[in-house]
Tab-separated table of C-alpha atoms in Angstrom:
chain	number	residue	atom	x	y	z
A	11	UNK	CA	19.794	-3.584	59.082
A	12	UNK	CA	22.327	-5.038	56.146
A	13	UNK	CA	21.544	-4.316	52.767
A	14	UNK	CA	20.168	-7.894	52.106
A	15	UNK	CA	17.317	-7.104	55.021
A	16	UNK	CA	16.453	-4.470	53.081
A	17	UNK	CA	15.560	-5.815	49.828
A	18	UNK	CA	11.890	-7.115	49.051
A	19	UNK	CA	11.289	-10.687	49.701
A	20	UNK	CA	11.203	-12.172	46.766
A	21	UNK	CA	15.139	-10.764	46.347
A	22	UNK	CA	16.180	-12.793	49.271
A	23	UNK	CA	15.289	-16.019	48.017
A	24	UNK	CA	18.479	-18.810	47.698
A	25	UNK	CA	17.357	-18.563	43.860
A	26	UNK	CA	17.281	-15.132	43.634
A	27	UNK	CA	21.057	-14.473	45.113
A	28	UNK	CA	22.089	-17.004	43.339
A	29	UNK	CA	21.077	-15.746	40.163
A	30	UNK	CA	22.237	-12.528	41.073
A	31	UNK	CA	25.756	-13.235	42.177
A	32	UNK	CA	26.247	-15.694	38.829
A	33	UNK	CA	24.811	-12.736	36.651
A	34	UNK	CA	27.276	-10.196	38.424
A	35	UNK	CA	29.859	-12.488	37.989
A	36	UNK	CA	29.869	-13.022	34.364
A	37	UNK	CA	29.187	-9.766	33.528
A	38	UNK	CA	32.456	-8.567	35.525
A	39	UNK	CA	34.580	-11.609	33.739
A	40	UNK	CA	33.335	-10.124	30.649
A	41	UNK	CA	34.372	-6.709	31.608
A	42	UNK	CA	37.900	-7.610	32.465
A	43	UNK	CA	38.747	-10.468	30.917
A	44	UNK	CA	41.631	-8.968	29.224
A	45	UNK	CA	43.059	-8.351	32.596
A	46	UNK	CA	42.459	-11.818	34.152
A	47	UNK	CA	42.864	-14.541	31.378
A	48	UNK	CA	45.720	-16.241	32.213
A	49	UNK	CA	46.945	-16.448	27.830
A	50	UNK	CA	46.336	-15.542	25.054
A	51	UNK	CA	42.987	-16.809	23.588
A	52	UNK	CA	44.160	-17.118	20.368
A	53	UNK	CA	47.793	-18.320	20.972
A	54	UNK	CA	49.101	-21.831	20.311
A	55	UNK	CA	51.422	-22.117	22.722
A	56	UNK	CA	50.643	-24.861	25.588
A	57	UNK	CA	50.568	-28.947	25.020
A	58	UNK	CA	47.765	-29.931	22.709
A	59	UNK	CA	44.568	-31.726	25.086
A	60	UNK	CA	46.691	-31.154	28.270
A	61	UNK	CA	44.372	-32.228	30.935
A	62	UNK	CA	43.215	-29.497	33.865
A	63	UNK	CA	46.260	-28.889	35.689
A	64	UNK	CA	48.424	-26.304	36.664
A	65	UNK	CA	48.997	-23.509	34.450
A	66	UNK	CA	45.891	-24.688	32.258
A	67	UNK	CA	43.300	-25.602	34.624
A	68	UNK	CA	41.127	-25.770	32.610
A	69	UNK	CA	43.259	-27.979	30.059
A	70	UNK	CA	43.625	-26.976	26.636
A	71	UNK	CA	42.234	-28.003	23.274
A	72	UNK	CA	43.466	-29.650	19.744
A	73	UNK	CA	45.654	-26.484	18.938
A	74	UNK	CA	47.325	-25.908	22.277
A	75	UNK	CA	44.816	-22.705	22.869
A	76	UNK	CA	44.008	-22.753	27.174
A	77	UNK	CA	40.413	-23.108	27.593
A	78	UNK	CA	40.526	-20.897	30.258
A	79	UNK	CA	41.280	-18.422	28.761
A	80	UNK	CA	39.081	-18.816	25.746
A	81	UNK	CA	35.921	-19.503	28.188
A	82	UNK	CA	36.725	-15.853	30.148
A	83	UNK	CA	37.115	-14.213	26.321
A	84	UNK	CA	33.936	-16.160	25.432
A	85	UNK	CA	32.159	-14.133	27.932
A	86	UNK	CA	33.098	-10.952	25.721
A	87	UNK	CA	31.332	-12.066	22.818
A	88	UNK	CA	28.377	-14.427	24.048
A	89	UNK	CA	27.047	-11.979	26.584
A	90	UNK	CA	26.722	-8.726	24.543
A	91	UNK	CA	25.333	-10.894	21.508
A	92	UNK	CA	22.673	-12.263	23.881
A	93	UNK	CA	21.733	-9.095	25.448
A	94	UNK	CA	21.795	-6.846	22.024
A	95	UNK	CA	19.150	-9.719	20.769
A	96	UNK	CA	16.832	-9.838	23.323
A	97	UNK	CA	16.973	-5.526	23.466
A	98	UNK	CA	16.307	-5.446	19.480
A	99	UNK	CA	13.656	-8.010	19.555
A	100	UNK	CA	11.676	-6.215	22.777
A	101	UNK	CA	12.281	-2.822	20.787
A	102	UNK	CA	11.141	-4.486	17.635
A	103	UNK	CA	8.571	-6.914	18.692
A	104	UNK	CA	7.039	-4.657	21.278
A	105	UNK	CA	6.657	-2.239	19.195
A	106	UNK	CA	4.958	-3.491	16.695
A	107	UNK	CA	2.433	-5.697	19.194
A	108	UNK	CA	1.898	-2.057	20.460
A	109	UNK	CA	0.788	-0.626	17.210
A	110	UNK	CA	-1.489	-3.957	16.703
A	111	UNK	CA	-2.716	-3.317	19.880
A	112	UNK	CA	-3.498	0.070	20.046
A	113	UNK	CA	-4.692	0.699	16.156
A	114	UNK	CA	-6.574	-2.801	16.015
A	115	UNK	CA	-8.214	-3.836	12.668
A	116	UNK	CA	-5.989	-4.078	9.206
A	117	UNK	CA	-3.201	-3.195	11.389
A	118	UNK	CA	-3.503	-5.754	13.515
A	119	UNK	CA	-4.372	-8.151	11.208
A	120	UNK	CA	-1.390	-7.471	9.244
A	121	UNK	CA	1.099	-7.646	12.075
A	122	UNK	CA	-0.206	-11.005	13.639
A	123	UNK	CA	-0.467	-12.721	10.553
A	124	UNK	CA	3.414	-12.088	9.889
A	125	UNK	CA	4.055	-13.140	13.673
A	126	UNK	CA	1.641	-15.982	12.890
A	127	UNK	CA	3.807	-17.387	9.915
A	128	UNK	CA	6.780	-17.306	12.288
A	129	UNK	CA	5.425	-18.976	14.943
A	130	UNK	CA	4.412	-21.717	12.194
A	131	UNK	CA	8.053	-22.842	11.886
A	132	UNK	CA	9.849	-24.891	14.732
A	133	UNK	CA	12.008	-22.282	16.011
A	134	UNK	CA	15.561	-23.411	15.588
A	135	UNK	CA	14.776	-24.683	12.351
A	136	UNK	CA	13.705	-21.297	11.182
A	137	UNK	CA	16.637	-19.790	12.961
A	138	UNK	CA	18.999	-22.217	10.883
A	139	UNK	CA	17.112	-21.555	7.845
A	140	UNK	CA	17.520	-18.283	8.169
A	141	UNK	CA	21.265	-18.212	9.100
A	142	UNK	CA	21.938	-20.638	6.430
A	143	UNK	CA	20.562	-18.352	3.600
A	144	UNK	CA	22.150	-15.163	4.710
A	145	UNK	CA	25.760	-16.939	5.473
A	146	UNK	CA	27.563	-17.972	9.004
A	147	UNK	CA	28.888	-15.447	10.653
A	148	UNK	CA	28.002	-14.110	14.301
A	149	UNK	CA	26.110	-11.075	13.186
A	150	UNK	CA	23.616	-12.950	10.576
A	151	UNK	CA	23.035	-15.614	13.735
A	152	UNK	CA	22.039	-12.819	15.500
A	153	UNK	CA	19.434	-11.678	12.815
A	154	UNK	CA	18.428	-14.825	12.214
A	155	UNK	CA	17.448	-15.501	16.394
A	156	UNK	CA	15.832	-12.006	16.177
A	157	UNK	CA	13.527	-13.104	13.092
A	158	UNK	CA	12.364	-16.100	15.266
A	159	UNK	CA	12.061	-13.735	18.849
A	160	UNK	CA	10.112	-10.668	18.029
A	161	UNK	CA	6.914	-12.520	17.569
A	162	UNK	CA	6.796	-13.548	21.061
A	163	UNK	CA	7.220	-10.048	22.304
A	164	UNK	CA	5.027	-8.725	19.785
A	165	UNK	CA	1.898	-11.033	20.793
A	166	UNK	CA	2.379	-10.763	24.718
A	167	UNK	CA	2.581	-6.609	24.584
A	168	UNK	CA	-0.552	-7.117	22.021
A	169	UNK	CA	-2.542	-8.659	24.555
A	170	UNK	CA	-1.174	-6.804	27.297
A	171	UNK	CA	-2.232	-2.908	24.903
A	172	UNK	CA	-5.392	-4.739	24.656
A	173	UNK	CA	-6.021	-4.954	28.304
A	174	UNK	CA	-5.186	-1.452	28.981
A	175	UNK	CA	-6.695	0.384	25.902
A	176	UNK	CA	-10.045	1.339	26.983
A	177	UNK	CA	-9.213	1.809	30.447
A	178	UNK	CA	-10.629	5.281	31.716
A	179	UNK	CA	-7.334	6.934	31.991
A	180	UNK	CA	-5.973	6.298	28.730
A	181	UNK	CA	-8.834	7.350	27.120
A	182	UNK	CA	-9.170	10.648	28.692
A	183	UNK	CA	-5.623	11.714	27.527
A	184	UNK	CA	-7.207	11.118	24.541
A	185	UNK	CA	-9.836	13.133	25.349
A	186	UNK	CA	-7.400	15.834	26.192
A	187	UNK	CA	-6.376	15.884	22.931
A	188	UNK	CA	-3.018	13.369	23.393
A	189	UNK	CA	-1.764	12.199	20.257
A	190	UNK	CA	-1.293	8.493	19.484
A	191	UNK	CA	2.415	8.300	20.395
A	192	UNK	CA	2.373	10.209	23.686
A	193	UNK	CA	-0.732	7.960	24.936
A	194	UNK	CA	1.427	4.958	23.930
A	195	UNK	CA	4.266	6.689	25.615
A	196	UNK	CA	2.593	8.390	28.958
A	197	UNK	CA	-0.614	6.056	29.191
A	198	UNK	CA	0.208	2.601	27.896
A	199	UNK	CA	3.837	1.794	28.643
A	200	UNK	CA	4.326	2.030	32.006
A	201	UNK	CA	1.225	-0.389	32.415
A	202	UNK	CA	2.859	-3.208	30.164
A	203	UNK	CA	6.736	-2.519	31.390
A	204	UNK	CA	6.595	-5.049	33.683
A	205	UNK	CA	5.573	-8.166	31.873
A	206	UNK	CA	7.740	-7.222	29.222
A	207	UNK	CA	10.441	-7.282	31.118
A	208	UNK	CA	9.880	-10.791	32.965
A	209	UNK	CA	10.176	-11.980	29.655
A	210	UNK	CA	12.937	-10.416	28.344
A	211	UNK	CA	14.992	-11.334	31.536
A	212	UNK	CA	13.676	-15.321	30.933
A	213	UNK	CA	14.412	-15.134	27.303
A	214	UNK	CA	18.319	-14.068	27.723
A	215	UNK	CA	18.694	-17.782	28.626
A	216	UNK	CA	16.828	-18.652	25.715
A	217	UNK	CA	18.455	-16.449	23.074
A	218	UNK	CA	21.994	-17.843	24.149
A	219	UNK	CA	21.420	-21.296	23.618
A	220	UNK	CA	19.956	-20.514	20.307
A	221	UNK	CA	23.103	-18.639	19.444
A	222	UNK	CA	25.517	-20.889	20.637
A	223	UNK	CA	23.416	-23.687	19.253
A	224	UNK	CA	23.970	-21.991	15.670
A	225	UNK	CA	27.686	-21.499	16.279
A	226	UNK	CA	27.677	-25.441	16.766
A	227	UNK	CA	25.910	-26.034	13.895
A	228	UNK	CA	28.843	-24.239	12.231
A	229	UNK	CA	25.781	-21.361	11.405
A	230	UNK	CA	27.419	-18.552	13.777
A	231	UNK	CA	31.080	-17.397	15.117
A	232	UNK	CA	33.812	-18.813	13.187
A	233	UNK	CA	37.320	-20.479	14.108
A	234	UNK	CA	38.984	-18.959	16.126
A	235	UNK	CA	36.772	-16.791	17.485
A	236	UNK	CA	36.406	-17.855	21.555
A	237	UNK	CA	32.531	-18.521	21.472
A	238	UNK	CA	31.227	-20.972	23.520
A	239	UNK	CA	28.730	-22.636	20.648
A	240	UNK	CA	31.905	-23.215	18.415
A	241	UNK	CA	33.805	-24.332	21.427
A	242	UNK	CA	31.712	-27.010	22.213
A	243	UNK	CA	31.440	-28.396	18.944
A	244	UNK	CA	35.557	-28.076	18.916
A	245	UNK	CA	34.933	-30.654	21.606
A	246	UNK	CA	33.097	-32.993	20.140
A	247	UNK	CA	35.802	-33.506	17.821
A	248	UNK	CA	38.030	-35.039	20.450
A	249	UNK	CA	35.079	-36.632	22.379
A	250	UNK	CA	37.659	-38.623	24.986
A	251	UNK	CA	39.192	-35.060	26.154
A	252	UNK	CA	36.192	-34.197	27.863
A	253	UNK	CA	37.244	-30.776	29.158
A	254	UNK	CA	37.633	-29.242	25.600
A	255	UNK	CA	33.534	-29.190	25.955
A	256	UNK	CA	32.748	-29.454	29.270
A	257	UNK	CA	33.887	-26.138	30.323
A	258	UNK	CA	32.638	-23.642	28.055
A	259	UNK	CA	28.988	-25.756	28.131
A	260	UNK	CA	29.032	-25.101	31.820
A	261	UNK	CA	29.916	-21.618	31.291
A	262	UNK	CA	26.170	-21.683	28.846
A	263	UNK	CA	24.463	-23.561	31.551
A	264	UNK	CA	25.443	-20.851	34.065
A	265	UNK	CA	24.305	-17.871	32.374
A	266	UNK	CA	20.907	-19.791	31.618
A	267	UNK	CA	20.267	-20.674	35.094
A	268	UNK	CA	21.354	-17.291	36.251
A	269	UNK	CA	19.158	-15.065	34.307
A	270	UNK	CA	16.273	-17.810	34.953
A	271	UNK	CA	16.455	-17.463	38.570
A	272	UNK	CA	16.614	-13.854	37.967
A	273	UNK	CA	13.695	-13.581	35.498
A	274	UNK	CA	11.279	-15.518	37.889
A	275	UNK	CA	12.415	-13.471	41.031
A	276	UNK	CA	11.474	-10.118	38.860
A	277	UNK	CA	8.130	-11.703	38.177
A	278	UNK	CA	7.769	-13.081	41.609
A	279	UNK	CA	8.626	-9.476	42.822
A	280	UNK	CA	6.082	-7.442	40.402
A	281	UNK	CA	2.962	-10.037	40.922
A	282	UNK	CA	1.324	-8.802	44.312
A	283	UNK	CA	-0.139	-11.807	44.744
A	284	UNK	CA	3.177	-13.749	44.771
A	285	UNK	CA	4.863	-11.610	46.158
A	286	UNK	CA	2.681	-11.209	49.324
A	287	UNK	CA	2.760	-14.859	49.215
A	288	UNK	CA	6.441	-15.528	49.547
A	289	UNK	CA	6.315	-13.150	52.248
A	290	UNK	CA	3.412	-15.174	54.140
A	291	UNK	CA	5.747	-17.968	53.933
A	292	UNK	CA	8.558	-16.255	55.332
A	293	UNK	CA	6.652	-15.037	58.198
């Protein structure tokens, strides 16, 4: 049997290896894009707005920079940004929806009115906000996405402590004598792991396009750092060269797509239902 046979069903889908290989893929152009770039990223060396061709083929922009290049080094700074966010804001967010959760009353009060005010802002408007009042640069972008994405992870692993709480075995550890922590740790988390992690995997797609979106804005990396955000809006600058934009925008739209595919396969895979549905089908 080849390794594909082997997987669960919901892995074999045309989505799910799609999403997969695309996922792969960028994370191994990110990894050795030093190696494969065909220039520099930052050198001005090449016609300005060549056209796709040889030896640029992906053209190159208003400074004579190949946008190949730049879109393979983009990789090394988009990617890591994106995942770093969405890992803070499950640590923070779930976390704190745990505690809410788990302690109830004031301390859940407390915790979902904050999340509450959040949520009360339109989200890229906060995020801009945000980024605007602590000053562009990659690194305040990134705080200012996590501001707007803990609350999210903080209400779904809220409801999901809630559900699990007062179930028998968690409350016999504390019977036992288990402190708060370890029945978090031992009783709780393994139960909500799951759901937390569909999430997480569907909000990398999310968390990119608000960071590239703030790097457009002129809110996140600066010139002439090779992120795709600032890219594109290098693009829009020269409008008629169309492959200035085009390129690093598909390279956004990828990644999206690839960890959406991938984040409803995972939840596809850890539903039973669905799962033994897709398999129904295959049959």
């Amino acid at each position: 049997m080849s390794l594909l046979g082997r997987l669960p069903e919901a892995w074999r889908q045309p989505l799910a290896v799609t999403g997969a290989v695309l996922a792969v893929a960028w994370v191994v152009i990110a990894l050795l894009a030093p190696w494969i770039a065909p220039h520099d990223p930052l050198a001005q060396e090449l016609p300005r707005l060549a056209p796709p061709g040889p030896g640029h083929w992906f053209g190159t922009d208003q400074l004579g920079r190949d946008i190949l290049s730049r879109v393979l080094y983009g990789a090394r700074v988009s990617i890591p940004l994106t995942l770093l966010l969405v890992a803070l804001s499950v640590l923070i967010g779930g976390l704190l929806g745990a505690c809410a959760g788990y302690f109830g009353r004031w301390v859940d009060e407390t915790i979902m009115r904050v999340a509450d005010l959040v949520f009360a802002f339109p989200t890229v408007i906060l995020a801009m906000v945000v980024a605007a009042a602590l000053g562009a640069s990659l690194t305040n972008a990134v705080l200012a996405v996590l501001v707007v994405a803990w609350p999210a992870y903080a209400r779904v692993t809220r409801g999901l402590v809630l559900g699990v709480r007062e179930r028998e075995f968690v409350l016999s550890g504390r019977l036992l004598g288990f402190s708060v922590w370890r029945s978090l740790r031992v009783d709780v988390l393994p139960n909500i792991t799951g759901p937390v992690l569909v999430l997480a995997t569907l909000d990398i797609g999310t968390a990119l396009l608000l960071l590239s979106g703030l790097s457009f804005l002129g809110l996140g990396a600066k010139p002439p750092s090779p992120e795709w955000g600032a890219m594109v809006a290098s693009g829009v600058e020269v409008f008629d060269s169309w492959w200035v934009a085009t390129f690093p925008g598909l390279a956004i739209l990828t990644v999206v797509l690839a960890f959406n595919f991938l984040g409803d396969t995972l939840r596809d895979a850890l539903d039973p239902r669905t799962a033994r549905a897709i398999k129904e089908r295959a049959l």
